[in-house]
CSV table of N, CA and C in Angstrom, one decimal:
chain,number,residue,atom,x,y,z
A,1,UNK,N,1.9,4.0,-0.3
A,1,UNK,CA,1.0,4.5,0.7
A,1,UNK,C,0.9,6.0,0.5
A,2,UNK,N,-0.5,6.9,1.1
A,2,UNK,CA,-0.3,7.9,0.5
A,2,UNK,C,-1.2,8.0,1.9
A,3,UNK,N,-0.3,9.5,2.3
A,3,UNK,CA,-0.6,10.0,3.9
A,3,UNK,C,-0.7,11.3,3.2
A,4,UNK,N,-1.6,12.2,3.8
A,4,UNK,CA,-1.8,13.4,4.1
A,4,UNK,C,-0.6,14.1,4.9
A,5,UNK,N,0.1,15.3,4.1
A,5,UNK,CA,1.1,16.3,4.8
A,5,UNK,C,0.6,16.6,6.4
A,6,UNK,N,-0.5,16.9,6.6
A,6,UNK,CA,-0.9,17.0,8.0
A,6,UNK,C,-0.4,16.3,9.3
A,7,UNK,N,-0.2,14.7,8.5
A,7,UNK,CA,-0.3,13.5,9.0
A,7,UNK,C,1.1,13.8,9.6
A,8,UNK,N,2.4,14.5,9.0
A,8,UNK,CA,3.1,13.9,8.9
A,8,UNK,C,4.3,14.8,10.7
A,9,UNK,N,4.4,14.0,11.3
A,9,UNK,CA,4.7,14.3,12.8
A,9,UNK,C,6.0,15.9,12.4
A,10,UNK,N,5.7,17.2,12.9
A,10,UNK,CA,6.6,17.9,13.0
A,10,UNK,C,6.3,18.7,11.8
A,11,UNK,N,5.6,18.6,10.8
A,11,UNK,CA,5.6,19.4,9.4
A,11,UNK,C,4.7,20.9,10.0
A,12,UNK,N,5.4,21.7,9.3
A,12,UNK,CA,5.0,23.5,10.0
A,12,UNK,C,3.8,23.1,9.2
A,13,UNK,N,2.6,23.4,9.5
A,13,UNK,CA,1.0,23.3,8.2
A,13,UNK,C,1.1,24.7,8.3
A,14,UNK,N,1.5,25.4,8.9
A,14,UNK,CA,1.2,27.4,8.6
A,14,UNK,C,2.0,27.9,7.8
A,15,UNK,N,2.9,27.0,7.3
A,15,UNK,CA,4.1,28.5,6.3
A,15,UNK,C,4.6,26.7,5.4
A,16,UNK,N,3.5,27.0,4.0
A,16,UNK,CA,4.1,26.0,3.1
A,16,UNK,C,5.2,25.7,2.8
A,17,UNK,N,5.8,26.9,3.1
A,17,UNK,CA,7.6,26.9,2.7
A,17,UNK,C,8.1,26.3,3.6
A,18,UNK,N,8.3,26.3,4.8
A,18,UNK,CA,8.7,25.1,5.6
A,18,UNK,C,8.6,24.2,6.0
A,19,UNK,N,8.2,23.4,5.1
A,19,UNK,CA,7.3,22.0,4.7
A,19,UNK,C,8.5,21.0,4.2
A,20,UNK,N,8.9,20.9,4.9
A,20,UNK,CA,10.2,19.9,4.6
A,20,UNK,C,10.3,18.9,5.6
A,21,UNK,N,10.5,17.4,4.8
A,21,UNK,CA,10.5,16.4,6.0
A,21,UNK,C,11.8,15.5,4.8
A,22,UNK,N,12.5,14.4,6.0
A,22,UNK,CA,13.0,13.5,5.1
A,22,UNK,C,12.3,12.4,5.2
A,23,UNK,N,12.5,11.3,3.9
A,23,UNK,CA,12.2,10.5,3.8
A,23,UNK,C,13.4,9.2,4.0
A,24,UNK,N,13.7,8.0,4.6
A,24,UNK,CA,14.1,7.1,4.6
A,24,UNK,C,13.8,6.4,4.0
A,25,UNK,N,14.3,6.0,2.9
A,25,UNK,CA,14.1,4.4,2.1
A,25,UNK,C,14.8,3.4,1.9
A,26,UNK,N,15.1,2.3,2.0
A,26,UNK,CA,15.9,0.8,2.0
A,26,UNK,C,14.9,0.0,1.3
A,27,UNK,N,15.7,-0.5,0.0
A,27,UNK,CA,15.0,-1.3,-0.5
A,27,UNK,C,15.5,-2.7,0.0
A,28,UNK,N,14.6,-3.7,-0.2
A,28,UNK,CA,14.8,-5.4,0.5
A,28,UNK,C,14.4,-6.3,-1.1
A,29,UNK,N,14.6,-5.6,-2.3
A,29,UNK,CA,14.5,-6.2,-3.7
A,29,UNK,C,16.3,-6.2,-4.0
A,30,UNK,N,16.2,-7.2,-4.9
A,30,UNK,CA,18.1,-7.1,-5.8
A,30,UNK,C,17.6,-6.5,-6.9
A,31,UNK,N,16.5,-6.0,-7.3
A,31,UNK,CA,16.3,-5.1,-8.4
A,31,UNK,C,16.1,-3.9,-8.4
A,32,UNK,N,15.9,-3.1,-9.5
A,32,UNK,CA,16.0,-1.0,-9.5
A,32,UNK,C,14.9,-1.2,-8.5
A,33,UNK,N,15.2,-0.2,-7.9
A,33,UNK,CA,13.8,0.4,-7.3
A,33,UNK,C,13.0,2.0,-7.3
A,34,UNK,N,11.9,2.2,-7.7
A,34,UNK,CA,11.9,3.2,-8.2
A,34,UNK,C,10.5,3.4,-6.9
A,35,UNK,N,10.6,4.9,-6.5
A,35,UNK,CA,9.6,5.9,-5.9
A,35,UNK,C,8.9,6.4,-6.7
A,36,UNK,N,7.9,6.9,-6.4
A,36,UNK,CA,7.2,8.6,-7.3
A,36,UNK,C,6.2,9.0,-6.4
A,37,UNK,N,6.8,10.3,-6.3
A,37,UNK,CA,6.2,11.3,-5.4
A,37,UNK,C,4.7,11.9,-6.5
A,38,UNK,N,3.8,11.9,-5.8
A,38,UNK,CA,2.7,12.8,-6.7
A,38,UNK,C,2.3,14.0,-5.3
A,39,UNK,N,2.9,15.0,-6.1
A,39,UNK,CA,2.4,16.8,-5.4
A,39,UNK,C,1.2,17.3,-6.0
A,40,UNK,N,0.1,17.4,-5.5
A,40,UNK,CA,-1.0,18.5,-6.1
A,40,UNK,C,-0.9,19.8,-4.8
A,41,UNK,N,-1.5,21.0,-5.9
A,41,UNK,CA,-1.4,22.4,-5.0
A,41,UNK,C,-2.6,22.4,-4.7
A,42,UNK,N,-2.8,23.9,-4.2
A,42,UNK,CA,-4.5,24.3,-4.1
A,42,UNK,C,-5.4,24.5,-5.6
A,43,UNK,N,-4.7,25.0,-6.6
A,43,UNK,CA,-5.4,24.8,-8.0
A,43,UNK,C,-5.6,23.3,-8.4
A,44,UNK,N,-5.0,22.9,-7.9
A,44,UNK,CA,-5.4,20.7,-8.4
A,44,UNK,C,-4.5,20.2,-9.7
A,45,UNK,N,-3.2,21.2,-9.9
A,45,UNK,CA,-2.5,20.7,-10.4
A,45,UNK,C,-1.5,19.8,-9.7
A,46,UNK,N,-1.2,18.8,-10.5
A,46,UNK,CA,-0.3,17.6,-10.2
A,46,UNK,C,0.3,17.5,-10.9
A,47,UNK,N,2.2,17.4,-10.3
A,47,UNK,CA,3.2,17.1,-10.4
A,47,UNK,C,3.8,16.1,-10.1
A,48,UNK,N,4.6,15.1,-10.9
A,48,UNK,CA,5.0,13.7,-10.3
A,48,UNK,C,6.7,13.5,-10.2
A,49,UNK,N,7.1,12.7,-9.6
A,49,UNK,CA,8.7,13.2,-9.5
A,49,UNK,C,9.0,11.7,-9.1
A,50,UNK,N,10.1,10.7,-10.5
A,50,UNK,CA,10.0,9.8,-10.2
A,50,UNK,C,11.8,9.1,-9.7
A,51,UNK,N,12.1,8.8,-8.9
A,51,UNK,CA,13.0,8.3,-7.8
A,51,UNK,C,13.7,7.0,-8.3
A,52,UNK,N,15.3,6.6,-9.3
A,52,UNK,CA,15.2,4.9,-9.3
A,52,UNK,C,16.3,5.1,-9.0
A,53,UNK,N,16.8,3.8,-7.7
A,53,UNK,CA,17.8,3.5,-7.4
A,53,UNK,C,18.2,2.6,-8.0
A,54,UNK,N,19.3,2.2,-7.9
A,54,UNK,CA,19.9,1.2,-9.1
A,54,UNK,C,20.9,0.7,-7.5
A,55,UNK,N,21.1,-1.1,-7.0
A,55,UNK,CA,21.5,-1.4,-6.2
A,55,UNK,C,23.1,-1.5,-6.4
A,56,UNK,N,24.1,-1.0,-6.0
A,56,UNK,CA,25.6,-1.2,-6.0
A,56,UNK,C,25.8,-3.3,-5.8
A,57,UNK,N,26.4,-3.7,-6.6
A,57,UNK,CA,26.9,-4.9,-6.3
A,57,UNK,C,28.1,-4.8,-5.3
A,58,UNK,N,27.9,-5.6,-4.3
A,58,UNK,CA,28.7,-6.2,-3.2
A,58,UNK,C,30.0,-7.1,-3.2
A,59,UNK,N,29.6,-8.1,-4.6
A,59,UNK,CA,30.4,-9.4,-4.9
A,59,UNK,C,31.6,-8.4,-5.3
A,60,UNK,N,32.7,-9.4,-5.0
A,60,UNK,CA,34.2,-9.4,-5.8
A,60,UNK,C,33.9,-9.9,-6.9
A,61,UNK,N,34.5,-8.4,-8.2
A,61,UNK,CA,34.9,-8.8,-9.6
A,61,UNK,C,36.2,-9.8,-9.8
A,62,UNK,N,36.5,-10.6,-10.1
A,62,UNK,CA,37.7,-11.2,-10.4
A,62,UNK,C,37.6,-11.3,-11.9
């Protein structure tokens, strides 16, 4: 899903630098799961930043 920073409830839009939000994620797969952020600035470069979780097993090793 890709929302607009504007969108995003509570984000300062006047001082770029304080443009911090958290993200919550829970995956519902038993497989990696991977994010990727894509950042473009005002010149229209884009930056990608990619996220894999790897799920901890639950079971007893015996």
């Amino acid at each position: 899903e890709v929302r607009p920073l504007a969108e995003v409830p509570g984000l300062d839009t006047e001082n770029p630098v304080r443009q911090i939000f958290t993200l919550f994620y829970r995956s519902t797969s038993a497989r990696r799961s991977e994010l990727k952020f894509f950042v473009r600035d005002n010149f229209g470069r884009e930056r990608e930043m990619t996220v894999t979780f790897d799920l901890e097993s639950t079971t007893a090793k015996e």
